[in-house]
mmCIF file of C-alpha atoms in Angstrom:
data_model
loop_
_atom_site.group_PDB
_atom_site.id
_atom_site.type_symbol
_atom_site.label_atom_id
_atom_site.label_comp_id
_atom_site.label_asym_id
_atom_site.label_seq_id
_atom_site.Cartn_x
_atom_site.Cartn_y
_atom_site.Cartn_z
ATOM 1 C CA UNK A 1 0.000 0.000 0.000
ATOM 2 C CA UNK A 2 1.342 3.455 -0.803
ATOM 3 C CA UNK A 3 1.012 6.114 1.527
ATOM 4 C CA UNK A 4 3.105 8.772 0.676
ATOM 5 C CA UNK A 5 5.677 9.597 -1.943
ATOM 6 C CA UNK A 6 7.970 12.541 -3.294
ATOM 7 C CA UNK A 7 8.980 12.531 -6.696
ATOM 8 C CA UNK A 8 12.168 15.009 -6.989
ATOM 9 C CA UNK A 9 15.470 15.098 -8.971
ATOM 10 C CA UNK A 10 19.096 16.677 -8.348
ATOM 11 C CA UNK A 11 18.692 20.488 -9.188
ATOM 12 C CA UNK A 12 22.569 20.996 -8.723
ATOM 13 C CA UNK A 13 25.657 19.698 -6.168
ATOM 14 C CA UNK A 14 23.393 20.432 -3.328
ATOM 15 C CA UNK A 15 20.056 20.880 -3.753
ATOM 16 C CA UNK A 16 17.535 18.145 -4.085
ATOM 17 C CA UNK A 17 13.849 19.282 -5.327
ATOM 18 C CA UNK A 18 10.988 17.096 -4.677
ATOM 19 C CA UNK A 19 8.519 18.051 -8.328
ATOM 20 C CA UNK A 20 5.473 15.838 -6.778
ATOM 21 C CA UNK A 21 4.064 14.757 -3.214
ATOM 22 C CA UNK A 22 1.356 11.835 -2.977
ATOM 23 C CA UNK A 23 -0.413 11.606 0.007
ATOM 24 C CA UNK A 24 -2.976 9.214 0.601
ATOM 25 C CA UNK A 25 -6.200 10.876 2.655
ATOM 26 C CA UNK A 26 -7.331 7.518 4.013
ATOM 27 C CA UNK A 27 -4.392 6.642 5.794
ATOM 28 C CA UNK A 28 -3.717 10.574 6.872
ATOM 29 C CA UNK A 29 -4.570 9.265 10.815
ATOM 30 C CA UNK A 30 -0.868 7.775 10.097
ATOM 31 C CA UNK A 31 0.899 10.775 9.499
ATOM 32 C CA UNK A 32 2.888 8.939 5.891
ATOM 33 C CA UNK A 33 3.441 12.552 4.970
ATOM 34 C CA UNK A 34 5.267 13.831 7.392
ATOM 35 C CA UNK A 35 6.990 10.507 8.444
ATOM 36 C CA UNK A 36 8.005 9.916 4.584
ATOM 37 C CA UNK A 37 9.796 14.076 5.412
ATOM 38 C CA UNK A 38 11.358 12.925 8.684
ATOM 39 C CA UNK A 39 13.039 9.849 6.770
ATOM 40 C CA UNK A 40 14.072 11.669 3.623
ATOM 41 C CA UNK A 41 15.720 14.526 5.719
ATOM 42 C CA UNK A 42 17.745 11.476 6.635
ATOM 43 C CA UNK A 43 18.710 10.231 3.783
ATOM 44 C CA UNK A 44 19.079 12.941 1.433
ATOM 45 C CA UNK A 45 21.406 14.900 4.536
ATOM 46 C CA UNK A 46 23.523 11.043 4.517
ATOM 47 C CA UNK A 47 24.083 11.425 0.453
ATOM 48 C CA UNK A 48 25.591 14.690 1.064
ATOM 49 C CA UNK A 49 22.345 17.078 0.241
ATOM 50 C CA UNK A 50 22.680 20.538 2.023
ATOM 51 C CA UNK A 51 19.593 21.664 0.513
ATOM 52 C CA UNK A 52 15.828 20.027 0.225
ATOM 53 C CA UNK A 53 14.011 22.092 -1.880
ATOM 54 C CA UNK A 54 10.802 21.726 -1.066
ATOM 55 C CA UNK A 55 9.009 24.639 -3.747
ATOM 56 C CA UNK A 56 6.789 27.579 -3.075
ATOM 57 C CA UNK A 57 4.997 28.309 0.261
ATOM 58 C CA UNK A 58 1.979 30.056 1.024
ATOM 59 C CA UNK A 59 -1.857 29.803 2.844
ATOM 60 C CA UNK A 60 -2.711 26.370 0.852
ATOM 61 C CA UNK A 61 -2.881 24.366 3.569
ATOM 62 C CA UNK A 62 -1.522 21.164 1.461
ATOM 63 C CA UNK A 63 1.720 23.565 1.934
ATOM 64 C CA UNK A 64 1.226 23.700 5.785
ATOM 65 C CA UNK A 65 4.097 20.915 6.519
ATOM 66 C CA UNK A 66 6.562 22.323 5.026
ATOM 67 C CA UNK A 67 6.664 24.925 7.824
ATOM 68 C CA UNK A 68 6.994 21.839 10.466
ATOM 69 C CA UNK A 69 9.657 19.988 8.480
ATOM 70 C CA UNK A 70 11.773 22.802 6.733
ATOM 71 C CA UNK A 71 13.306 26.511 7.273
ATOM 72 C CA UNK A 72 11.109 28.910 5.045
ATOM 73 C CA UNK A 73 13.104 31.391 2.897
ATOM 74 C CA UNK A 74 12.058 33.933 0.866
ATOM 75 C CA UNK A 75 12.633 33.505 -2.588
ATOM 76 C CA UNK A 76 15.776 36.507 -3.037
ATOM 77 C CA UNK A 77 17.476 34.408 0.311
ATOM 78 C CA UNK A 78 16.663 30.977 -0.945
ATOM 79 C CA UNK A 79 18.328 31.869 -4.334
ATOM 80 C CA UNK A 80 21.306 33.793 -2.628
ATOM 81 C CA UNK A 81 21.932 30.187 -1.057
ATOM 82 C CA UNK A 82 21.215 28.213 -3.785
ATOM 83 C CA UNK A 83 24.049 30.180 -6.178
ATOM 84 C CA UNK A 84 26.491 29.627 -3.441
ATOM 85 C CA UNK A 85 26.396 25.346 -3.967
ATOM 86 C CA UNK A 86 28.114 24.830 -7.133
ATOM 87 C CA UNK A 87 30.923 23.814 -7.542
ATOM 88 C CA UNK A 88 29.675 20.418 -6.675
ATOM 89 C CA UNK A 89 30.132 18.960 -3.329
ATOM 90 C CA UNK A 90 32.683 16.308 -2.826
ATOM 91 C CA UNK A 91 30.700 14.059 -0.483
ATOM 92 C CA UNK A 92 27.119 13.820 -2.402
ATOM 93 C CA UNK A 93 26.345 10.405 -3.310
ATOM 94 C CA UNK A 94 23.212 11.345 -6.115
ATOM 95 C CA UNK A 95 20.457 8.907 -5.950
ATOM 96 C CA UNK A 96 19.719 6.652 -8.815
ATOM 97 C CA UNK A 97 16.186 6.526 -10.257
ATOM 98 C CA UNK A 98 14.151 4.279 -8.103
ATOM 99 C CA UNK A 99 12.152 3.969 -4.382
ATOM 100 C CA UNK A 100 14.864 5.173 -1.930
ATOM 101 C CA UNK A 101 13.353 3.669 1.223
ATOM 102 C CA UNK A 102 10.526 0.716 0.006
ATOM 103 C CA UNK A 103 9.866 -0.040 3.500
ATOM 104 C CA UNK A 104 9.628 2.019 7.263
ATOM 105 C CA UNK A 105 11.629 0.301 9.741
ATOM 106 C CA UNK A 106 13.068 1.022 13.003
ATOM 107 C CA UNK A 107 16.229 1.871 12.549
ATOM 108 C CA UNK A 108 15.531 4.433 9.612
ATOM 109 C CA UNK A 109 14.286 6.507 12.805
ATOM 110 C CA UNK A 110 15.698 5.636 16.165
ATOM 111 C CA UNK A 111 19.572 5.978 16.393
ATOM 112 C CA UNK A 112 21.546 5.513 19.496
ATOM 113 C CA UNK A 113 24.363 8.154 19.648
ATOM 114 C CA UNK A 114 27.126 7.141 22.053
ATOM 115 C CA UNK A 115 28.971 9.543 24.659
ATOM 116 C CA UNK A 116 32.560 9.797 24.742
#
C-alpha cells in the first residue's frame, strides 16, 4: 500500500527538489506525509544534500508541513543560497532513479548516539 511519496530530482551539487508529493487521505490518521519528510531529511542529509528544496509556500494548507519539516526562505534568500552550492560537493552520493526507502523500519528513525 502506498502512503506517501515525493517525486524530486538533483537540481545541482546540493540541492535536491521534490517536483510531486502523494499523500494518501485515508491513511492521513498515520501521518505517511510527514513521516516519509522525517526519513528523507535522513537520507538525502547522509548522500551529502545541504539543501531540500521543497518549492513555493503560502496559505494552501496542502503547503502547511513544510513549515513543520523545513526553514522557510524567501525567494531573493533561498536563491542567494542556492548560487552559493556549485561547484559540486565532494561528499554527495546522487540517488539513482528508483524507491529510496521501500519499506519504514526502526532503525531508519531511532539511532543511538554514544557519549565519549
Amino acid at each position: 500500500v502506498l502512503c506517501a511519496a515525493d517525486f524530486g530530482h538533483v537540481v545541482t551539487s546540493g540541492s535536491f527538489y521534490v517536483a510531486t508529493r502523494y499523500f494518501n487521505k485515508d491513511k492521513s490518521h498515520l501521518s505517511p506525509g510527514f513521516l516519509l519528510a522525517l526519513l528523507e531529511t535522513r537520507v538525502l542529509q547522509q548522500m551529502g544534500f545541504s539543501v531540500w528544496d521543497l518549492g513555493a509556500t503560502d496559505s494552501n494548507p496542502m503547503f502547511q508541513y513544510k513549515a513543520v519539516v523545513a526553514h522557510v526562505m524567501s525567494r531573493r534568500r533561498f536563491m542567494r543560497h542556492f548560487r552559493s552550492l556549485v561547484p559540486p560537493s565532494p561528499r554527495l552520493t546522487a540517488p539513482k532513479p528508483g524507491v529510496l526507502i521501500e519499506a519504514v523500519e526502526e532503525r531508519h528513525l531511532l539511532e543511538v548516539v554514544k557519549e565519549d
